[in-house]
Amino acid sequence: MKKCKKLIIFGIEDFAQLAYEYFTYDSDYEVMAFTVDGAYCSISELFGLPVVRFEELEQRFPAVEHEIYAAIVYGKLNRVRQETCIRIKNKGYRLASYISSRAFIWHNVGIGEHCFIFENNTVQPFVKIGDNVVMWSGNHIGHHSYIGDHCFLTSHVVVSGWCNIGTHCFVGVNSTLANNCRVGDACWIGHGTVLSGDVPQHSLIKSTNSEIVELNEAALFRSLSRSSRNRQRNQSE
């Protein structure tokens, strides 16, 4: 594929490394560098490309020539990625998107800016996808459904027809939404959840019995952070 656009990837962790692979081998973007905030700039090079402090980025890679993708997952229900996008745009950079050539996207689907859609996603007619949405591999999005801004759908999620998912939502692996479900803003839908009705905003849906409880974001992300640290510790031993 001919490379006609230049890209900077914000981040150096797992998602950034995956983004490098997908943009490099399945897009018309040429990845020129990685960038992170200076406080997190622990390496100077990745995949043979420079890692540049975000505070100094425009001095080496001017905004007029480069776009940026913020390869950040679902921290604080995607608000970290949203805030990073705002900072990027304030520097004058355009936001890039990636849509896999192996995804099925019907011709009249609407997709916002700064989205990342992996392989084997099926997106049916009349679907609308908002800004800053990540859809990992193998999801089904049914006709006339809407995915709000700043959402993160993991893998093998089924969203049936005429569903509406609000902003800042996380949808776990193997979750299923039946026809006409409405999910409010800032909800966490646990892995393997089956929904057949509406969910109010700021809800945590437990996958064991699809119980809906009020979402305590601070406790949730402390738990996720501990799990991540334990995983990293086990890998290093």
PDB file of C-alpha atoms in Angstrom:
ATOM      1  CA  MET A   1       0.000   0.000   0.000  1.00  0.00           C
ATOM      2  CA  LYS A   2       1.394   3.380  -0.987  1.00  0.00           C
ATOM      3  CA  LYS A   3       2.391   5.508   1.982  1.00  0.00           C
ATOM      4  CA  CYS A   4       1.099   9.034   1.420  1.00  0.00           C
ATOM      5  CA  LYS A   5       0.599  10.244   5.013  1.00  0.00           C
ATOM      6  CA  LYS A   6       2.950  10.605   7.974  1.00  0.00           C
ATOM      7  CA  LEU A   7       1.990   9.405  11.440  1.00  0.00           C
ATOM      8  CA  ILE A   8       3.182   9.791  15.014  1.00  0.00           C
ATOM      9  CA  ILE A   9       1.943   7.251  17.575  1.00  0.00           C
ATOM     10  CA  PHE A  10       1.303   8.544  21.072  1.00  0.00           C
ATOM     11  CA  GLY A  11       2.385   5.802  23.477  1.00  0.00           C
ATOM     12  CA  ILE A  12       5.005   3.062  23.738  1.00  0.00           C
ATOM     13  CA  GLU A  13       3.128   0.261  25.516  1.00  0.00           C
ATOM     14  CA  ASP A  14       1.215  -2.734  24.099  1.00  0.00           C
ATOM     15  CA  PHE A  15      -1.469  -0.837  22.192  1.00  0.00           C
ATOM     16  CA  ALA A  16       1.105   1.511  20.672  1.00  0.00           C
ATOM     17  CA  GLN A  17       3.131  -1.454  19.461  1.00  0.00           C
ATOM     18  CA  LEU A  18       0.038  -3.042  17.932  1.00  0.00           C
ATOM     19  CA  ALA A  19      -0.910   0.272  16.332  1.00  0.00           C
ATOM     20  CA  TYR A  20       2.551   0.429  14.757  1.00  0.00           C
ATOM     21  CA  GLU A  21       2.016  -3.000  13.170  1.00  0.00           C
ATOM     22  CA  TYR A  22      -1.443  -2.221  11.812  1.00  0.00           C
ATOM     23  CA  PHE A  23      -0.639   1.241  10.502  1.00  0.00           C
ATOM     24  CA  THR A  24       2.629   0.002   8.962  1.00  0.00           C
ATOM     25  CA  TYR A  25       1.285  -3.062   7.176  1.00  0.00           C
ATOM     26  CA  ASP A  26      -2.354  -2.163   6.527  1.00  0.00           C
ATOM     27  CA  SER A  27      -2.713   1.575   5.918  1.00  0.00           C
ATOM     28  CA  ASP A  28      -1.462   4.451   3.822  1.00  0.00           C
ATOM     29  CA  TYR A  29       0.340   5.926   6.848  1.00  0.00           C
ATOM     30  CA  GLU A  30       4.079   5.793   7.370  1.00  0.00           C
ATOM     31  CA  VAL A  31       4.915   5.757  11.076  1.00  0.00           C
ATOM     32  CA  MET A  32       7.662   8.312  11.676  1.00  0.00           C
ATOM     33  CA  ALA A  33       8.061   8.281  15.465  1.00  0.00           C
ATOM     34  CA  PHE A  34       6.493   7.588  18.847  1.00  0.00           C
ATOM     35  CA  THR A  35       5.778  10.209  21.464  1.00  0.00           C
ATOM     36  CA  VAL A  36       4.965  10.240  25.189  1.00  0.00           C
ATOM     37  CA  ASP A  37       4.932  12.799  27.937  1.00  0.00           C
ATOM     38  CA  GLY A  38       8.427  13.529  29.189  1.00  0.00           C
ATOM     39  CA  ALA A  39       7.776  11.955  32.586  1.00  0.00           C
ATOM     40  CA  TYR A  40       7.112   8.604  30.871  1.00  0.00           C
ATOM     41  CA  CYS A  41       9.817   8.767  28.223  1.00  0.00           C
ATOM     42  CA  SER A  42      11.813   5.762  29.439  1.00  0.00           C
ATOM     43  CA  ILE A  43      13.326   4.767  26.075  1.00  0.00           C
ATOM     44  CA  SER A  44      14.754   6.716  23.147  1.00  0.00           C
ATOM     45  CA  GLU A  45      13.858   4.309  20.336  1.00  0.00           C
ATOM     46  CA  LEU A  46      11.179   1.750  19.445  1.00  0.00           C
ATOM     47  CA  PHE A  47      11.155  -0.419  16.305  1.00  0.00           C
ATOM     48  CA  GLY A  48      14.075   1.669  15.060  1.00  0.00           C
ATOM     49  CA  LEU A  49      12.070   4.888  15.317  1.00  0.00           C
ATOM     50  CA  PRO A  50      12.674   7.770  17.732  1.00  0.00           C
ATOM     51  CA  VAL A  51      10.636   8.188  20.901  1.00  0.00           C
ATOM     52  CA  VAL A  52      10.162  11.925  21.348  1.00  0.00           C
ATOM     53  CA  ARG A  53       8.964  13.855  24.370  1.00  0.00           C
ATOM     54  CA  PHE A  54       5.507  15.206  23.609  1.00  0.00           C
ATOM     55  CA  GLU A  55       6.536  18.608  24.919  1.00  0.00           C
ATOM     56  CA  GLU A  56       9.179  18.794  22.159  1.00  0.00           C
ATOM     57  CA  LEU A  57       7.326  17.006  19.368  1.00  0.00           C
ATOM     58  CA  GLU A  58       6.486  19.936  17.081  1.00  0.00           C
ATOM     59  CA  GLN A  59      10.149  20.968  16.963  1.00  0.00           C
ATOM     60  CA  ARG A  60      11.064  17.716  15.193  1.00  0.00           C
ATOM     61  CA  PHE A  61       7.790  16.641  13.575  1.00  0.00           C
ATOM     62  CA  PRO A  62       5.691  19.704  12.674  1.00  0.00           C
ATOM     63  CA  ALA A  63       1.911  19.473  12.864  1.00  0.00           C
ATOM     64  CA  VAL A  64       1.423  20.609   9.282  1.00  0.00           C
ATOM     65  CA  GLU A  65       3.047  17.401   8.019  1.00  0.00           C
ATOM     66  CA  HIS A  66       2.006  14.767  10.569  1.00  0.00           C
ATOM     67  CA  GLU A  67      -1.066  13.202  12.123  1.00  0.00           C
ATOM     68  CA  ILE A  68      -1.187  11.445  15.498  1.00  0.00           C
ATOM     69  CA  TYR A  69      -2.946   8.390  16.831  1.00  0.00           C
ATOM     70  CA  ALA A  70      -3.233   8.173  20.630  1.00  0.00           C
ATOM     71  CA  ALA A  71      -2.746   4.469  21.363  1.00  0.00           C
ATOM     72  CA  ILE A  72      -4.265   4.502  24.846  1.00  0.00           C
ATOM     73  CA  VAL A  73      -6.736   1.939  26.140  1.00  0.00           C
ATOM     74  CA  TYR A  74      -9.618   2.512  28.578  1.00  0.00           C
ATOM     75  CA  GLY A  75      -8.080   4.315  31.563  1.00  0.00           C
ATOM     76  CA  LYS A  76     -10.709   6.241  33.538  1.00  0.00           C
ATOM     77  CA  LEU A  77     -13.365   4.940  31.144  1.00  0.00           C
ATOM     78  CA  ASN A  78     -11.521   6.294  28.101  1.00  0.00           C
ATOM     79  CA  ARG A  79     -11.144   9.789  29.539  1.00  0.00           C
ATOM     80  CA  VAL A  80      -7.348   9.491  29.469  1.00  0.00           C
ATOM     81  CA  ARG A  81      -7.477   8.878  25.719  1.00  0.00           C
ATOM     82  CA  GLN A  82      -9.994  11.694  25.292  1.00  0.00           C
ATOM     83  CA  GLU A  83      -7.849  14.149  27.256  1.00  0.00           C
ATOM     84  CA  THR A  84      -4.787  13.156  25.243  1.00  0.00           C
ATOM     85  CA  CYS A  85      -6.676  13.806  22.003  1.00  0.00           C
ATOM     86  CA  ILE A  86      -7.578  17.282  23.233  1.00  0.00           C
ATOM     87  CA  ARG A  87      -3.932  18.003  24.018  1.00  0.00           C
ATOM     88  CA  ILE A  88      -2.881  16.724  20.594  1.00  0.00           C
ATOM     89  CA  LYS A  89      -5.399  18.916  18.800  1.00  0.00           C
ATOM     90  CA  ASN A  90      -4.371  21.917  20.895  1.00  0.00           C
ATOM     91  CA  LYS A  91      -0.893  21.519  19.410  1.00  0.00           C
ATOM     92  CA  GLY A  92      -2.418  21.728  15.928  1.00  0.00           C
ATOM     93  CA  TYR A  93      -2.131  18.061  14.952  1.00  0.00           C
ATOM     94  CA  ARG A  94      -4.868  16.134  13.163  1.00  0.00           C
ATOM     95  CA  LEU A  95      -6.061  12.866  14.672  1.00  0.00           C
ATOM     96  CA  ALA A  96      -5.620   9.688  12.645  1.00  0.00           C
ATOM     97  CA  SER A  97      -7.912   6.649  12.432  1.00  0.00           C
ATOM     98  CA  TYR A  98      -7.304   3.037  11.472  1.00  0.00           C
ATOM     99  CA  ILE A  99      -9.917   0.723   9.946  1.00  0.00           C
ATOM    100  CA  SER A 100      -8.703  -2.769   9.135  1.00  0.00           C
ATOM    101  CA  SER A 101      -8.939  -3.876   5.537  1.00  0.00           C
ATOM    102  CA  ARG A 102     -10.283  -7.129   6.986  1.00  0.00           C
ATOM    103  CA  ALA A 103     -13.234  -5.483   8.727  1.00  0.00           C
ATOM    104  CA  PHE A 104     -16.656  -5.487   7.077  1.00  0.00           C
ATOM    105  CA  ILE A 105     -18.047  -1.951   7.204  1.00  0.00           C
ATOM    106  CA  TRP A 106     -21.253  -1.299   5.245  1.00  0.00           C
ATOM    107  CA  HIS A 107     -21.095   1.683   2.890  1.00  0.00           C
ATOM    108  CA  ASN A 108     -23.486   3.928   4.842  1.00  0.00           C
ATOM    109  CA  VAL A 109     -21.929   3.452   8.272  1.00  0.00           C
ATOM    110  CA  GLY A 110     -20.890   6.723   9.890  1.00  0.00           C
ATOM    111  CA  ILE A 111     -17.553   6.711  11.729  1.00  0.00           C
ATOM    112  CA  GLY A 112     -16.182   9.633  13.752  1.00  0.00           C
ATOM    113  CA  GLU A 113     -12.613  10.829  14.107  1.00  0.00           C
ATOM    114  CA  HIS A 114      -9.801   9.003  15.868  1.00  0.00           C
ATOM    115  CA  CYS A 115     -11.240   5.488  15.751  1.00  0.00           C
ATOM    116  CA  PHE A 116      -9.383   2.179  15.685  1.00  0.00           C
ATOM    117  CA  ILE A 117     -11.299  -0.782  14.256  1.00  0.00           C
ATOM    118  CA  PHE A 118      -9.483  -4.110  14.248  1.00  0.00           C
ATOM    119  CA  GLU A 119      -9.950  -7.081  11.908  1.00  0.00           C
ATOM    120  CA  ASN A 120     -13.090  -9.213  11.690  1.00  0.00           C
ATOM    121  CA  ASN A 121     -15.481  -6.558  12.899  1.00  0.00           C
ATOM    122  CA  THR A 122     -18.868  -6.649  11.168  1.00  0.00           C
ATOM    123  CA  VAL A 123     -20.680  -3.309  11.124  1.00  0.00           C
ATOM    124  CA  GLN A 124     -24.098  -3.449   9.504  1.00  0.00           C
ATOM    125  CA  PRO A 125     -26.084  -0.766   7.614  1.00  0.00           C
ATOM    126  CA  PHE A 126     -27.106   2.514   9.257  1.00  0.00           C
ATOM    127  CA  VAL A 127     -24.763   2.130  12.229  1.00  0.00           C
ATOM    128  CA  LYS A 128     -23.208   5.288  13.674  1.00  0.00           C
ATOM    129  CA  ILE A 129     -19.905   5.166  15.538  1.00  0.00           C
ATOM    130  CA  GLY A 130     -18.797   8.245  17.464  1.00  0.00           C
ATOM    131  CA  ASP A 131     -15.389   9.835  17.944  1.00  0.00           C
ATOM    132  CA  ASN A 132     -12.446   8.181  19.682  1.00  0.00           C
ATOM    133  CA  VAL A 133     -13.848   4.641  19.674  1.00  0.00           C
ATOM    134  CA  VAL A 134     -11.763   1.454  19.857  1.00  0.00           C
ATOM    135  CA  MET A 135     -13.261  -1.803  18.582  1.00  0.00           C
ATOM    136  CA  TRP A 136     -10.984  -4.785  19.145  1.00  0.00           C
ATOM    137  CA  SER A 137     -11.206  -7.924  17.006  1.00  0.00           C
ATOM    138  CA  GLY A 138     -14.298  -9.862  16.024  1.00  0.00           C
ATOM    139  CA  ASN A 139     -17.308  -7.775  17.084  1.00  0.00           C
ATOM    140  CA  HIS A 140     -20.770  -7.612  15.505  1.00  0.00           C
ATOM    141  CA  ILE A 141     -22.572  -4.265  15.457  1.00  0.00           C
ATOM    142  CA  GLY A 142     -26.160  -4.659  14.332  1.00  0.00           C
ATOM    143  CA  HIS A 143     -28.133  -2.394  12.016  1.00  0.00           C
ATOM    144  CA  HIS A 144     -29.260   1.070  13.154  1.00  0.00           C
ATOM    145  CA  SER A 145     -27.199   0.899  16.345  1.00  0.00           C
ATOM    146  CA  TYR A 146     -25.164   3.752  17.810  1.00  0.00           C
ATOM    147  CA  ILE A 147     -21.824   3.578  19.637  1.00  0.00           C
ATOM    148  CA  GLY A 148     -21.150   6.785  21.548  1.00  0.00           C
ATOM    149  CA  ASP A 149     -17.956   8.825  21.725  1.00  0.00           C
ATOM    150  CA  HIS A 150     -14.973   7.545  23.724  1.00  0.00           C
ATOM    151  CA  CYS A 151     -16.091   3.919  23.967  1.00  0.00           C
ATOM    152  CA  PHE A 152     -13.966   0.766  24.094  1.00  0.00           C
ATOM    153  CA  LEU A 153     -15.386  -2.523  22.813  1.00  0.00           C
ATOM    154  CA  THR A 154     -13.166  -5.523  23.461  1.00  0.00           C
ATOM    155  CA  SER A 155     -13.562  -8.734  21.417  1.00  0.00           C
ATOM    156  CA  HIS A 156     -16.507 -10.907  20.329  1.00  0.00           C
ATOM    157  CA  VAL A 157     -19.061  -8.388  21.494  1.00  0.00           C
ATOM    158  CA  VAL A 158     -22.521  -8.681  19.928  1.00  0.00           C
ATOM    159  CA  VAL A 159     -24.515  -5.465  19.712  1.00  0.00           C
ATOM    160  CA  SER A 160     -27.882  -6.295  18.164  1.00  0.00           C
ATOM    161  CA  GLY A 161     -30.050  -3.987  16.074  1.00  0.00           C
ATOM    162  CA  TRP A 162     -31.297  -0.580  17.260  1.00  0.00           C
ATOM    163  CA  CYS A 163     -29.040  -0.481  20.328  1.00  0.00           C
ATOM    164  CA  ASN A 164     -27.607   2.706  21.786  1.00  0.00           C
ATOM    165  CA  ILE A 165     -24.403   2.752  23.834  1.00  0.00           C
ATOM    166  CA  GLY A 166     -23.623   6.046  25.565  1.00  0.00           C
ATOM    167  CA  THR A 167     -20.309   7.854  25.865  1.00  0.00           C
ATOM    168  CA  HIS A 168     -17.305   6.634  27.877  1.00  0.00           C
ATOM    169  CA  CYS A 169     -18.441   3.008  28.040  1.00  0.00           C
ATOM    170  CA  PHE A 170     -16.382  -0.190  28.283  1.00  0.00           C
ATOM    171  CA  VAL A 171     -17.866  -3.418  26.878  1.00  0.00           C
ATOM    172  CA  GLY A 172     -16.153  -6.637  27.945  1.00  0.00           C
ATOM    173  CA  VAL A 173     -15.257  -9.737  25.949  1.00  0.00           C
ATOM    174  CA  ASN A 174     -18.173 -11.962  24.834  1.00  0.00           C
ATOM    175  CA  SER A 175     -20.845  -9.517  25.955  1.00  0.00           C
ATOM    176  CA  THR A 176     -24.222  -9.551  24.222  1.00  0.00           C
ATOM    177  CA  LEU A 177     -26.780  -6.771  23.883  1.00  0.00           C
ATOM    178  CA  ALA A 178     -30.207  -7.819  22.647  1.00  0.00           C
ATOM    179  CA  ASN A 179     -32.255  -5.667  20.267  1.00  0.00           C
ATOM    180  CA  ASN A 180     -33.171  -2.164  21.410  1.00  0.00           C
ATOM    181  CA  CYS A 181     -30.903  -2.051  24.477  1.00  0.00           C
ATOM    182  CA  ARG A 182     -30.001   1.392  25.801  1.00  0.00           C
ATOM    183  CA  VAL A 183     -26.794   1.756  27.816  1.00  0.00           C
ATOM    184  CA  GLY A 184     -26.241   5.073  29.587  1.00  0.00           C
ATOM    185  CA  ASP A 185     -23.023   7.070  29.703  1.00  0.00           C
ATOM    186  CA  ALA A 186     -19.961   5.904  31.659  1.00  0.00           C
ATOM    187  CA  CYS A 187     -20.930   2.250  32.103  1.00  0.00           C
ATOM    188  CA  TRP A 188     -18.684  -0.769  32.593  1.00  0.00           C
ATOM    189  CA  ILE A 189     -20.162  -3.940  31.079  1.00  0.00           C
ATOM    190  CA  GLY A 190     -18.327  -6.957  32.461  1.00  0.00           C
ATOM    191  CA  HIS A 191     -17.013  -9.824  30.348  1.00  0.00           C
ATOM    192  CA  GLY A 192     -19.656 -12.335  29.265  1.00  0.00           C
ATOM    193  CA  THR A 193     -22.589 -10.127  30.230  1.00  0.00           C
ATOM    194  CA  VAL A 194     -25.965 -10.654  28.543  1.00  0.00           C
ATOM    195  CA  LEU A 195     -28.230  -7.588  28.441  1.00  0.00           C
ATOM    196  CA  SER A 196     -31.839  -7.527  27.324  1.00  0.00           C
ATOM    197  CA  GLY A 197     -32.962  -4.209  28.779  1.00  0.00           C
ATOM    198  CA  ASP A 198     -31.860  -0.667  29.484  1.00  0.00           C
ATOM    199  CA  VAL A 199     -28.932   0.223  31.732  1.00  0.00           C
ATOM    200  CA  PRO A 200     -28.761   3.575  33.567  1.00  0.00           C
ATOM    201  CA  GLN A 201     -25.676   5.755  33.354  1.00  0.00           C
ATOM    202  CA  HIS A 202     -22.736   5.144  35.716  1.00  0.00           C
ATOM    203  CA  SER A 203     -23.556   1.439  36.054  1.00  0.00           C
ATOM    204  CA  LEU A 204     -21.304  -1.550  36.617  1.00  0.00           C
ATOM    205  CA  ILE A 205     -22.771  -4.735  35.179  1.00  0.00           C
ATOM    206  CA  LYS A 206     -21.329  -7.847  36.805  1.00  0.00           C
ATOM    207  CA  SER A 207     -20.802 -10.656  34.344  1.00  0.00           C
ATOM    208  CA  THR A 208     -21.648 -13.479  36.765  1.00  0.00           C
ATOM    209  CA  ASN A 209     -25.355 -12.671  36.892  1.00  0.00           C
ATOM    210  CA  SER A 210     -25.687  -9.472  34.826  1.00  0.00           C
ATOM    211  CA  GLU A 211     -26.417  -7.612  38.077  1.00  0.00           C
ATOM    212  CA  ILE A 212     -26.475  -3.824  37.667  1.00  0.00           C
ATOM    213  CA  VAL A 213     -24.889  -1.812  40.479  1.00  0.00           C
ATOM    214  CA  GLU A 214     -23.723   1.772  40.759  1.00  0.00           C
ATOM    215  CA  LEU A 215     -20.248   2.120  39.278  1.00  0.00           C
ATOM    216  CA  ASN A 216     -17.457   3.065  41.687  1.00  0.00           C
ATOM    217  CA  GLU A 217     -14.841   4.063  39.139  1.00  0.00           C
ATOM    218  CA  ALA A 218     -12.052   4.651  41.655  1.00  0.00           C
ATOM    219  CA  ALA A 219     -12.393   1.160  43.166  1.00  0.00           C
ATOM    220  CA  LEU A 220     -12.728  -0.438  39.745  1.00  0.00           C
ATOM    221  CA  PHE A 221      -9.548   1.069  38.358  1.00  0.00           C
ATOM    222  CA  ARG A 222      -7.587   0.394  41.551  1.00  0.00           C
ATOM    223  CA  SER A 223      -8.499  -3.257  41.081  1.00  0.00           C
ATOM    224  CA  LEU A 224      -7.489  -3.212  37.410  1.00  0.00           C
ATOM    225  CA  SER A 225      -4.223  -1.486  38.266  1.00  0.00           C
ATOM    226  CA  ARG A 226      -3.387  -4.150  40.855  1.00  0.00           C
ATOM    227  CA  SER A 227      -4.156  -6.898  38.332  1.00  0.00           C
ATOM    228  CA  SER A 228      -1.892  -5.254  35.754  1.00  0.00           C
ATOM    229  CA  ARG A 229       0.969  -4.880  38.238  1.00  0.00           C
ATOM    230  CA  ASN A 230       0.625  -8.514  39.317  1.00  0.00           C
ATOM    231  CA  ARG A 231       0.706  -9.658  35.689  1.00  0.00           C
ATOM    232  CA  GLN A 232       3.837  -7.639  34.997  1.00  0.00           C
ATOM    233  CA  ARG A 233       5.470  -8.986  38.161  1.00  0.00           C
ATOM    234  CA  ASN A 234       4.701 -12.589  37.197  1.00  0.00           C
ATOM    235  CA  GLN A 235       6.106 -12.078  33.707  1.00  0.00           C
ATOM    236  CA  SER A 236       9.354 -10.697  35.090  1.00  0.00           C
ATOM    237  CA  GLU A 237       9.893 -13.629  37.509  1.00  0.00           C
TER     238      GLU A 237
END
